[in-house]
Amino acid sequence: MKKTKIILADDHPIVLMGVCELIERDERYEVVGQALTSSDLIEQVQRLKPDIIVTDYNMPGDETYGDGVKLIEYLIRNYPQVQILVLTMLTNNLILSRLYDLGVGGIILKSGDLNEILLALNALSSGAKWHNKAGQGSASVIERSDAVQTRIASLSVKEFEVLRHFASGMNVRDIAHLLNRSVKTVSSQKITAMRKLDVENDHALLTFCISMNLI
């Protein structure tokens, strides 16, 4: 029986080991590569030609491939024959919907039951999409008021990307360099996001992002 070839990507070795062990319980699948960075992932995809990529959404990126939406867009554009299953802690419906719009095969929330990975792989292997609660408007584990939900939903995908990198400790110039945008553009997107979220300074913005589990 020909096995489905899978490459895993996550910047946490323990997560990689756990997901690998889970997948290889099923004899239909073979994990042919494991990557800790975006560059490592792309190199392995080019060399090993997998059927499916199981990748974290947030990984240490680089100037060429980045992570998040930028990395997913690159993979789908350059390797359209490869199915992509995204692992993420994000529960922002805007980002999750955007990933499905880009063409990912499925999304698995790390905060949920990772055994869903095998169900998702079964769907992807048969040419179907995997839609669970992650793709159907799941709510954050932190309860949010309707007003706060409305503010978060008003963020654009690009504004959300800027906030995510800001909350990880990057400044505007570094974010601009990473996302290949001008400093002026990134600064404007950050200010617009702050206005939408009704926060007045960087400290308040960081506190909001962390408390609302946006990062």
PDB file of C-alpha atoms in Angstrom:
ATOM      1  CA  MET A   1       0.000   0.000   0.000  1.00  0.00           C
ATOM      2  CA  LYS A   2       1.354   3.385  -1.001  1.00  0.00           C
ATOM      3  CA  LYS A   3       1.506   5.652   2.015  1.00  0.00           C
ATOM      4  CA  THR A   4       0.513   9.316   2.038  1.00  0.00           C
ATOM      5  CA  LYS A   5       3.673  11.385   2.543  1.00  0.00           C
ATOM      6  CA  ILE A   6       3.444  14.131   5.172  1.00  0.00           C
ATOM      7  CA  ILE A   7       5.783  16.923   6.257  1.00  0.00           C
ATOM      8  CA  LEU A   8       5.275  18.477   9.705  1.00  0.00           C
ATOM      9  CA  ALA A   9       6.278  22.040  10.619  1.00  0.00           C
ATOM     10  CA  ASP A  10       6.256  23.602  14.087  1.00  0.00           C
ATOM     11  CA  ASP A  11       8.849  25.585  16.016  1.00  0.00           C
ATOM     12  CA  HIS A  12       8.261  23.472  19.149  1.00  0.00           C
ATOM     13  CA  PRO A  13      10.110  20.116  18.962  1.00  0.00           C
ATOM     14  CA  ILE A  14       7.809  18.549  21.559  1.00  0.00           C
ATOM     15  CA  VAL A  15       4.759  19.400  19.450  1.00  0.00           C
ATOM     16  CA  LEU A  16       6.463  17.911  16.390  1.00  0.00           C
ATOM     17  CA  MET A  17       7.234  14.709  18.248  1.00  0.00           C
ATOM     18  CA  GLY A  18       3.694  14.367  19.581  1.00  0.00           C
ATOM     19  CA  VAL A  19       2.013  15.032  16.240  1.00  0.00           C
ATOM     20  CA  CYS A  20       4.431  12.690  14.464  1.00  0.00           C
ATOM     21  CA  GLU A  21       3.689   9.847  16.875  1.00  0.00           C
ATOM     22  CA  LEU A  22      -0.044  10.471  16.508  1.00  0.00           C
ATOM     23  CA  ILE A  23       0.032  10.397  12.716  1.00  0.00           C
ATOM     24  CA  GLU A  24       2.257   7.356  12.385  1.00  0.00           C
ATOM     25  CA  ARG A  25      -0.167   5.271  14.455  1.00  0.00           C
ATOM     26  CA  ASP A  26      -2.083   5.062  11.178  1.00  0.00           C
ATOM     27  CA  GLU A  27      -0.205   2.897   8.685  1.00  0.00           C
ATOM     28  CA  ARG A  28      -1.658   4.851   5.775  1.00  0.00           C
ATOM     29  CA  TYR A  29       0.571   7.833   6.573  1.00  0.00           C
ATOM     30  CA  GLU A  30       4.316   8.376   6.611  1.00  0.00           C
ATOM     31  CA  VAL A  31       5.979  11.459   8.116  1.00  0.00           C
ATOM     32  CA  VAL A  32       8.859  12.034   5.694  1.00  0.00           C
ATOM     33  CA  GLY A  33      10.101  15.342   7.136  1.00  0.00           C
ATOM     34  CA  GLN A  34       9.930  17.654  10.130  1.00  0.00           C
ATOM     35  CA  ALA A  35      10.704  21.395  10.005  1.00  0.00           C
ATOM     36  CA  LEU A  36      11.248  23.991  12.728  1.00  0.00           C
ATOM     37  CA  THR A  37      11.274  27.088  10.486  1.00  0.00           C
ATOM     38  CA  SER A  38       9.648  28.347   7.302  1.00  0.00           C
ATOM     39  CA  SER A  39      12.866  28.036   5.292  1.00  0.00           C
ATOM     40  CA  ASP A  40      13.367  24.480   6.510  1.00  0.00           C
ATOM     41  CA  LEU A  41       9.787  23.650   5.535  1.00  0.00           C
ATOM     42  CA  ILE A  42      10.134  25.017   1.995  1.00  0.00           C
ATOM     43  CA  GLU A  43      13.441  23.196   1.474  1.00  0.00           C
ATOM     44  CA  GLN A  44      11.886  19.903   2.536  1.00  0.00           C
ATOM     45  CA  VAL A  45       8.783  20.412   0.398  1.00  0.00           C
ATOM     46  CA  GLN A  46      10.976  20.993  -2.653  1.00  0.00           C
ATOM     47  CA  ARG A  47      13.113  17.946  -1.924  1.00  0.00           C
ATOM     48  CA  LEU A  48      10.630  15.426  -0.506  1.00  0.00           C
ATOM     49  CA  LYS A  49       7.494  16.302  -2.513  1.00  0.00           C
ATOM     50  CA  PRO A  50       4.877  15.489   0.155  1.00  0.00           C
ATOM     51  CA  ASP A  51       1.177  14.905  -0.383  1.00  0.00           C
ATOM     52  CA  ILE A  52       0.175  16.880   2.724  1.00  0.00           C
ATOM     53  CA  ILE A  53       1.802  19.591   4.846  1.00  0.00           C
ATOM     54  CA  VAL A  54       0.772  19.898   8.486  1.00  0.00           C
ATOM     55  CA  THR A  55       2.075  23.286   9.625  1.00  0.00           C
ATOM     56  CA  ASP A  56       1.818  25.627  12.564  1.00  0.00           C
ATOM     57  CA  TYR A  57       0.452  29.089  11.733  1.00  0.00           C
ATOM     58  CA  ASN A  58       2.948  30.968  13.923  1.00  0.00           C
ATOM     59  CA  MET A  59       6.573  29.974  13.318  1.00  0.00           C
ATOM     60  CA  PRO A  60       9.854  31.873  13.190  1.00  0.00           C
ATOM     61  CA  GLY A  61       9.780  33.246   9.677  1.00  0.00           C
ATOM     62  CA  ASP A  62      12.407  34.868   7.521  1.00  0.00           C
ATOM     63  CA  GLU A  63      12.647  37.599   4.914  1.00  0.00           C
ATOM     64  CA  THR A  64      11.748  35.235   2.083  1.00  0.00           C
ATOM     65  CA  TYR A  65       8.893  33.120   3.427  1.00  0.00           C
ATOM     66  CA  GLY A  66       7.695  34.718   6.676  1.00  0.00           C
ATOM     67  CA  ASP A  67       4.939  32.885   8.522  1.00  0.00           C
ATOM     68  CA  GLY A  68       1.180  33.104   8.977  1.00  0.00           C
ATOM     69  CA  VAL A  69      -0.791  34.211   5.926  1.00  0.00           C
ATOM     70  CA  LYS A  70       2.386  35.057   3.993  1.00  0.00           C
ATOM     71  CA  LEU A  71       3.760  31.523   4.342  1.00  0.00           C
ATOM     72  CA  ILE A  72       0.428  29.859   3.545  1.00  0.00           C
ATOM     73  CA  GLU A  73       0.002  32.025   0.440  1.00  0.00           C
ATOM     74  CA  TYR A  74       3.492  31.049  -0.727  1.00  0.00           C
ATOM     75  CA  LEU A  75       2.853  27.336  -0.234  1.00  0.00           C
ATOM     76  CA  ILE A  76      -0.486  27.386  -2.042  1.00  0.00           C
ATOM     77  CA  ARG A  77       0.851  29.493  -4.909  1.00  0.00           C
ATOM     78  CA  ASN A  78       3.985  27.412  -5.469  1.00  0.00           C
ATOM     79  CA  TYR A  79       2.782  23.935  -4.485  1.00  0.00           C
ATOM     80  CA  PRO A  80      -0.899  23.811  -5.472  1.00  0.00           C
ATOM     81  CA  GLN A  81      -0.847  20.017  -5.624  1.00  0.00           C
ATOM     82  CA  VAL A  82      -0.011  19.731  -1.905  1.00  0.00           C
ATOM     83  CA  GLN A  83      -2.832  19.759   0.657  1.00  0.00           C
ATOM     84  CA  ILE A  84      -2.257  21.979   3.701  1.00  0.00           C
ATOM     85  CA  LEU A  85      -3.530  21.352   7.222  1.00  0.00           C
ATOM     86  CA  VAL A  86      -2.955  24.283   9.588  1.00  0.00           C
ATOM     87  CA  LEU A  87      -2.406  23.928  13.338  1.00  0.00           C
ATOM     88  CA  THR A  88      -3.045  27.092  15.328  1.00  0.00           C
ATOM     89  CA  MET A  89      -3.883  28.626  18.685  1.00  0.00           C
ATOM     90  CA  LEU A  90      -5.765  31.428  16.909  1.00  0.00           C
ATOM     91  CA  THR A  91      -9.524  31.621  17.277  1.00  0.00           C
ATOM     92  CA  ASN A  92     -10.039  34.833  15.298  1.00  0.00           C
ATOM     93  CA  ASN A  93     -12.749  34.049  12.761  1.00  0.00           C
ATOM     94  CA  LEU A  94     -11.385  36.582  10.283  1.00  0.00           C
ATOM     95  CA  ILE A  95      -8.031  34.815  10.076  1.00  0.00           C
ATOM     96  CA  LEU A  96      -9.559  31.325  10.021  1.00  0.00           C
ATOM     97  CA  SER A  97     -11.942  32.292   7.210  1.00  0.00           C
ATOM     98  CA  ARG A  98      -9.065  33.899   5.319  1.00  0.00           C
ATOM     99  CA  LEU A  99      -7.075  30.652   5.490  1.00  0.00           C
ATOM    100  CA  TYR A 100      -9.981  28.682   4.026  1.00  0.00           C
ATOM    101  CA  ASP A 101     -10.406  31.343   1.341  1.00  0.00           C
ATOM    102  CA  LEU A 102      -6.736  30.924   0.420  1.00  0.00           C
ATOM    103  CA  GLY A 103      -7.327  27.212  -0.088  1.00  0.00           C
ATOM    104  CA  VAL A 104      -6.075  25.336   2.974  1.00  0.00           C
ATOM    105  CA  GLY A 105      -7.469  21.842   3.338  1.00  0.00           C
ATOM    106  CA  GLY A 106      -8.334  22.222   6.995  1.00  0.00           C
ATOM    107  CA  ILE A 107      -7.618  23.877  10.343  1.00  0.00           C
ATOM    108  CA  ILE A 108      -7.016  22.212  13.706  1.00  0.00           C
ATOM    109  CA  LEU A 109      -7.060  24.235  16.927  1.00  0.00           C
ATOM    110  CA  LYS A 110      -4.169  23.335  19.219  1.00  0.00           C
ATOM    111  CA  SER A 111      -6.434  24.039  22.166  1.00  0.00           C
ATOM    112  CA  GLY A 112      -8.799  21.294  21.015  1.00  0.00           C
ATOM    113  CA  ASP A 113      -8.483  17.545  20.513  1.00  0.00           C
ATOM    114  CA  LEU A 114      -5.374  16.843  18.439  1.00  0.00           C
ATOM    115  CA  ASN A 115      -6.809  13.431  17.582  1.00  0.00           C
ATOM    116  CA  GLU A 116      -8.841  15.400  15.035  1.00  0.00           C
ATOM    117  CA  ILE A 117      -5.652  15.503  12.978  1.00  0.00           C
ATOM    118  CA  LEU A 118      -6.239  11.922  11.826  1.00  0.00           C
ATOM    119  CA  LEU A 119      -9.836  12.719  10.883  1.00  0.00           C
ATOM    120  CA  ALA A 120      -8.640  15.749   8.957  1.00  0.00           C
ATOM    121  CA  LEU A 121      -5.913  13.767   7.175  1.00  0.00           C
ATOM    122  CA  ASN A 122      -8.515  11.193   6.163  1.00  0.00           C
ATOM    123  CA  ALA A 123     -10.640  13.950   4.627  1.00  0.00           C
ATOM    124  CA  LEU A 124      -7.700  15.572   2.829  1.00  0.00           C
ATOM    125  CA  SER A 125      -6.457  12.221   1.513  1.00  0.00           C
ATOM    126  CA  SER A 126      -9.829  11.636  -0.129  1.00  0.00           C
ATOM    127  CA  GLY A 127      -9.794  15.071  -1.739  1.00  0.00           C
ATOM    128  CA  ALA A 128     -12.231  16.669   0.706  1.00  0.00           C
ATOM    129  CA  LYS A 129     -11.867  19.640   3.056  1.00  0.00           C
ATOM    130  CA  TRP A 130     -11.846  19.353   6.818  1.00  0.00           C
ATOM    131  CA  HIS A 131     -14.317  21.720   8.472  1.00  0.00           C
ATOM    132  CA  ASN A 132     -14.657  21.492  12.225  1.00  0.00           C
ATOM    133  CA  LYS A 133     -15.481  24.157  14.790  1.00  0.00           C
ATOM    134  CA  ALA A 134     -12.297  26.003  13.862  1.00  0.00           C
ATOM    135  CA  GLY A 135     -13.783  26.827  10.487  1.00  0.00           C
ATOM    136  CA  GLN A 136     -17.334  27.417  11.602  1.00  0.00           C
ATOM    137  CA  GLY A 137     -17.143  30.476  13.771  1.00  0.00           C
ATOM    138  CA  SER A 138     -15.635  29.021  16.933  1.00  0.00           C
ATOM    139  CA  ALA A 139     -15.437  31.341  19.890  1.00  0.00           C
ATOM    140  CA  SER A 140     -12.398  32.099  21.982  1.00  0.00           C
ATOM    141  CA  VAL A 141     -11.936  30.223  25.220  1.00  0.00           C
ATOM    142  CA  ILE A 142     -12.077  33.664  26.800  1.00  0.00           C
ATOM    143  CA  GLU A 143     -15.588  34.996  26.908  1.00  0.00           C
ATOM    144  CA  ARG A 144     -15.998  38.216  24.981  1.00  0.00           C
ATOM    145  CA  SER A 145     -18.793  40.750  25.050  1.00  0.00           C
ATOM    146  CA  ASP A 146     -20.637  41.511  21.826  1.00  0.00           C
ATOM    147  CA  ALA A 147     -18.982  44.945  21.713  1.00  0.00           C
ATOM    148  CA  VAL A 148     -15.482  43.491  21.955  1.00  0.00           C
ATOM    149  CA  GLN A 149     -16.301  40.839  19.344  1.00  0.00           C
ATOM    150  CA  THR A 150     -17.460  43.563  16.995  1.00  0.00           C
ATOM    151  CA  ARG A 151     -14.238  45.512  17.459  1.00  0.00           C
ATOM    152  CA  ILE A 152     -12.075  42.449  16.822  1.00  0.00           C
ATOM    153  CA  ALA A 153     -14.112  41.459  13.763  1.00  0.00           C
ATOM    154  CA  SER A 154     -13.517  44.926  12.297  1.00  0.00           C
ATOM    155  CA  LEU A 155      -9.770  44.263  11.968  1.00  0.00           C
ATOM    156  CA  SER A 156      -8.500  43.540   8.485  1.00  0.00           C
ATOM    157  CA  VAL A 157      -6.226  40.558   7.868  1.00  0.00           C
ATOM    158  CA  LYS A 158      -3.231  42.864   7.379  1.00  0.00           C
ATOM    159  CA  GLU A 159      -3.992  44.798  10.567  1.00  0.00           C
ATOM    160  CA  PHE A 160      -4.242  41.540  12.476  1.00  0.00           C
ATOM    161  CA  GLU A 161      -0.862  40.417  11.117  1.00  0.00           C
ATOM    162  CA  VAL A 162       0.728  43.666  12.287  1.00  0.00           C
ATOM    163  CA  LEU A 163      -0.781  43.276  15.762  1.00  0.00           C
ATOM    164  CA  ARG A 164       0.395  39.679  16.039  1.00  0.00           C
ATOM    165  CA  HIS A 165       3.988  40.606  15.296  1.00  0.00           C
ATOM    166  CA  PHE A 166       3.804  43.684  17.535  1.00  0.00           C
ATOM    167  CA  ALA A 167       2.607  41.567  20.451  1.00  0.00           C
ATOM    168  CA  SER A 168       5.473  39.123  19.851  1.00  0.00           C
ATOM    169  CA  GLY A 169       7.910  41.957  20.627  1.00  0.00           C
ATOM    170  CA  MET A 170       8.704  43.402  17.199  1.00  0.00           C
ATOM    171  CA  ASN A 171       8.785  47.132  16.465  1.00  0.00           C
ATOM    172  CA  VAL A 172       7.170  48.806  13.463  1.00  0.00           C
ATOM    173  CA  ARG A 173      10.374  48.874  11.409  1.00  0.00           C
ATOM    174  CA  ASP A 174      11.033  45.165  11.958  1.00  0.00           C
ATOM    175  CA  ILE A 175       7.429  44.293  11.102  1.00  0.00           C
ATOM    176  CA  ALA A 176       7.632  46.319   7.905  1.00  0.00           C
ATOM    177  CA  HIS A 177      10.820  44.508   6.924  1.00  0.00           C
ATOM    178  CA  LEU A 178       9.323  41.095   7.682  1.00  0.00           C
ATOM    179  CA  LEU A 179       6.039  41.709   5.853  1.00  0.00           C
ATOM    180  CA  ASN A 180       7.672  43.574   2.956  1.00  0.00           C
ATOM    181  CA  ARG A 181       5.632  46.713   3.585  1.00  0.00           C
ATOM    182  CA  SER A 182       6.731  50.293   4.115  1.00  0.00           C
ATOM    183  CA  VAL A 183       7.209  51.568   7.656  1.00  0.00           C
ATOM    184  CA  LYS A 184       4.552  54.183   6.948  1.00  0.00           C
ATOM    185  CA  THR A 185       2.049  51.518   5.876  1.00  0.00           C
ATOM    186  CA  VAL A 186       2.665  49.324   8.924  1.00  0.00           C
ATOM    187  CA  SER A 187       2.494  52.305  11.264  1.00  0.00           C
ATOM    188  CA  SER A 188      -0.810  53.342   9.698  1.00  0.00           C
ATOM    189  CA  GLN A 189      -2.221  49.810   9.995  1.00  0.00           C
ATOM    190  CA  LYS A 190      -1.198  49.654  13.655  1.00  0.00           C
ATOM    191  CA  ILE A 191      -2.785  53.022  14.418  1.00  0.00           C
ATOM    192  CA  THR A 192      -5.980  52.063  12.591  1.00  0.00           C
ATOM    193  CA  ALA A 193      -6.135  48.792  14.532  1.00  0.00           C
ATOM    194  CA  MET A 194      -5.681  50.657  17.817  1.00  0.00           C
ATOM    195  CA  ARG A 195      -8.509  52.983  16.890  1.00  0.00           C
ATOM    196  CA  LYS A 196     -10.780  50.051  16.010  1.00  0.00           C
ATOM    197  CA  LEU A 197      -9.949  48.274  19.274  1.00  0.00           C
ATOM    198  CA  ASP A 198     -10.374  51.495  21.264  1.00  0.00           C
ATOM    199  CA  VAL A 199      -6.941  51.402  22.904  1.00  0.00           C
ATOM    200  CA  GLU A 200      -4.839  54.525  23.389  1.00  0.00           C
ATOM    201  CA  ASN A 201      -1.227  53.335  23.729  1.00  0.00           C
ATOM    202  CA  ASP A 202       1.135  50.447  23.086  1.00  0.00           C
ATOM    203  CA  HIS A 203       0.834  49.036  26.591  1.00  0.00           C
ATOM    204  CA  ALA A 204      -2.959  48.974  26.389  1.00  0.00           C
ATOM    205  CA  LEU A 205      -2.755  47.382  22.939  1.00  0.00           C
ATOM    206  CA  LEU A 206      -0.434  44.631  24.151  1.00  0.00           C
ATOM    207  CA  THR A 207      -2.634  43.964  27.185  1.00  0.00           C
ATOM    208  CA  PHE A 208      -5.718  43.742  24.972  1.00  0.00           C
ATOM    209  CA  CYS A 209      -4.099  41.295  22.528  1.00  0.00           C
ATOM    210  CA  ILE A 210      -2.934  38.999  25.286  1.00  0.00           C
ATOM    211  CA  SER A 211      -6.142  39.101  27.306  1.00  0.00           C
ATOM    212  CA  MET A 212      -8.270  38.416  24.235  1.00  0.00           C
ATOM    213  CA  ASN A 213      -6.027  35.546  23.103  1.00  0.00           C
ATOM    214  CA  LEU A 214      -5.512  37.180  19.722  1.00  0.00           C
ATOM    215  CA  ILE A 215      -1.863  36.182  19.454  1.00  0.00           C
TER     216      ILE A 215
END
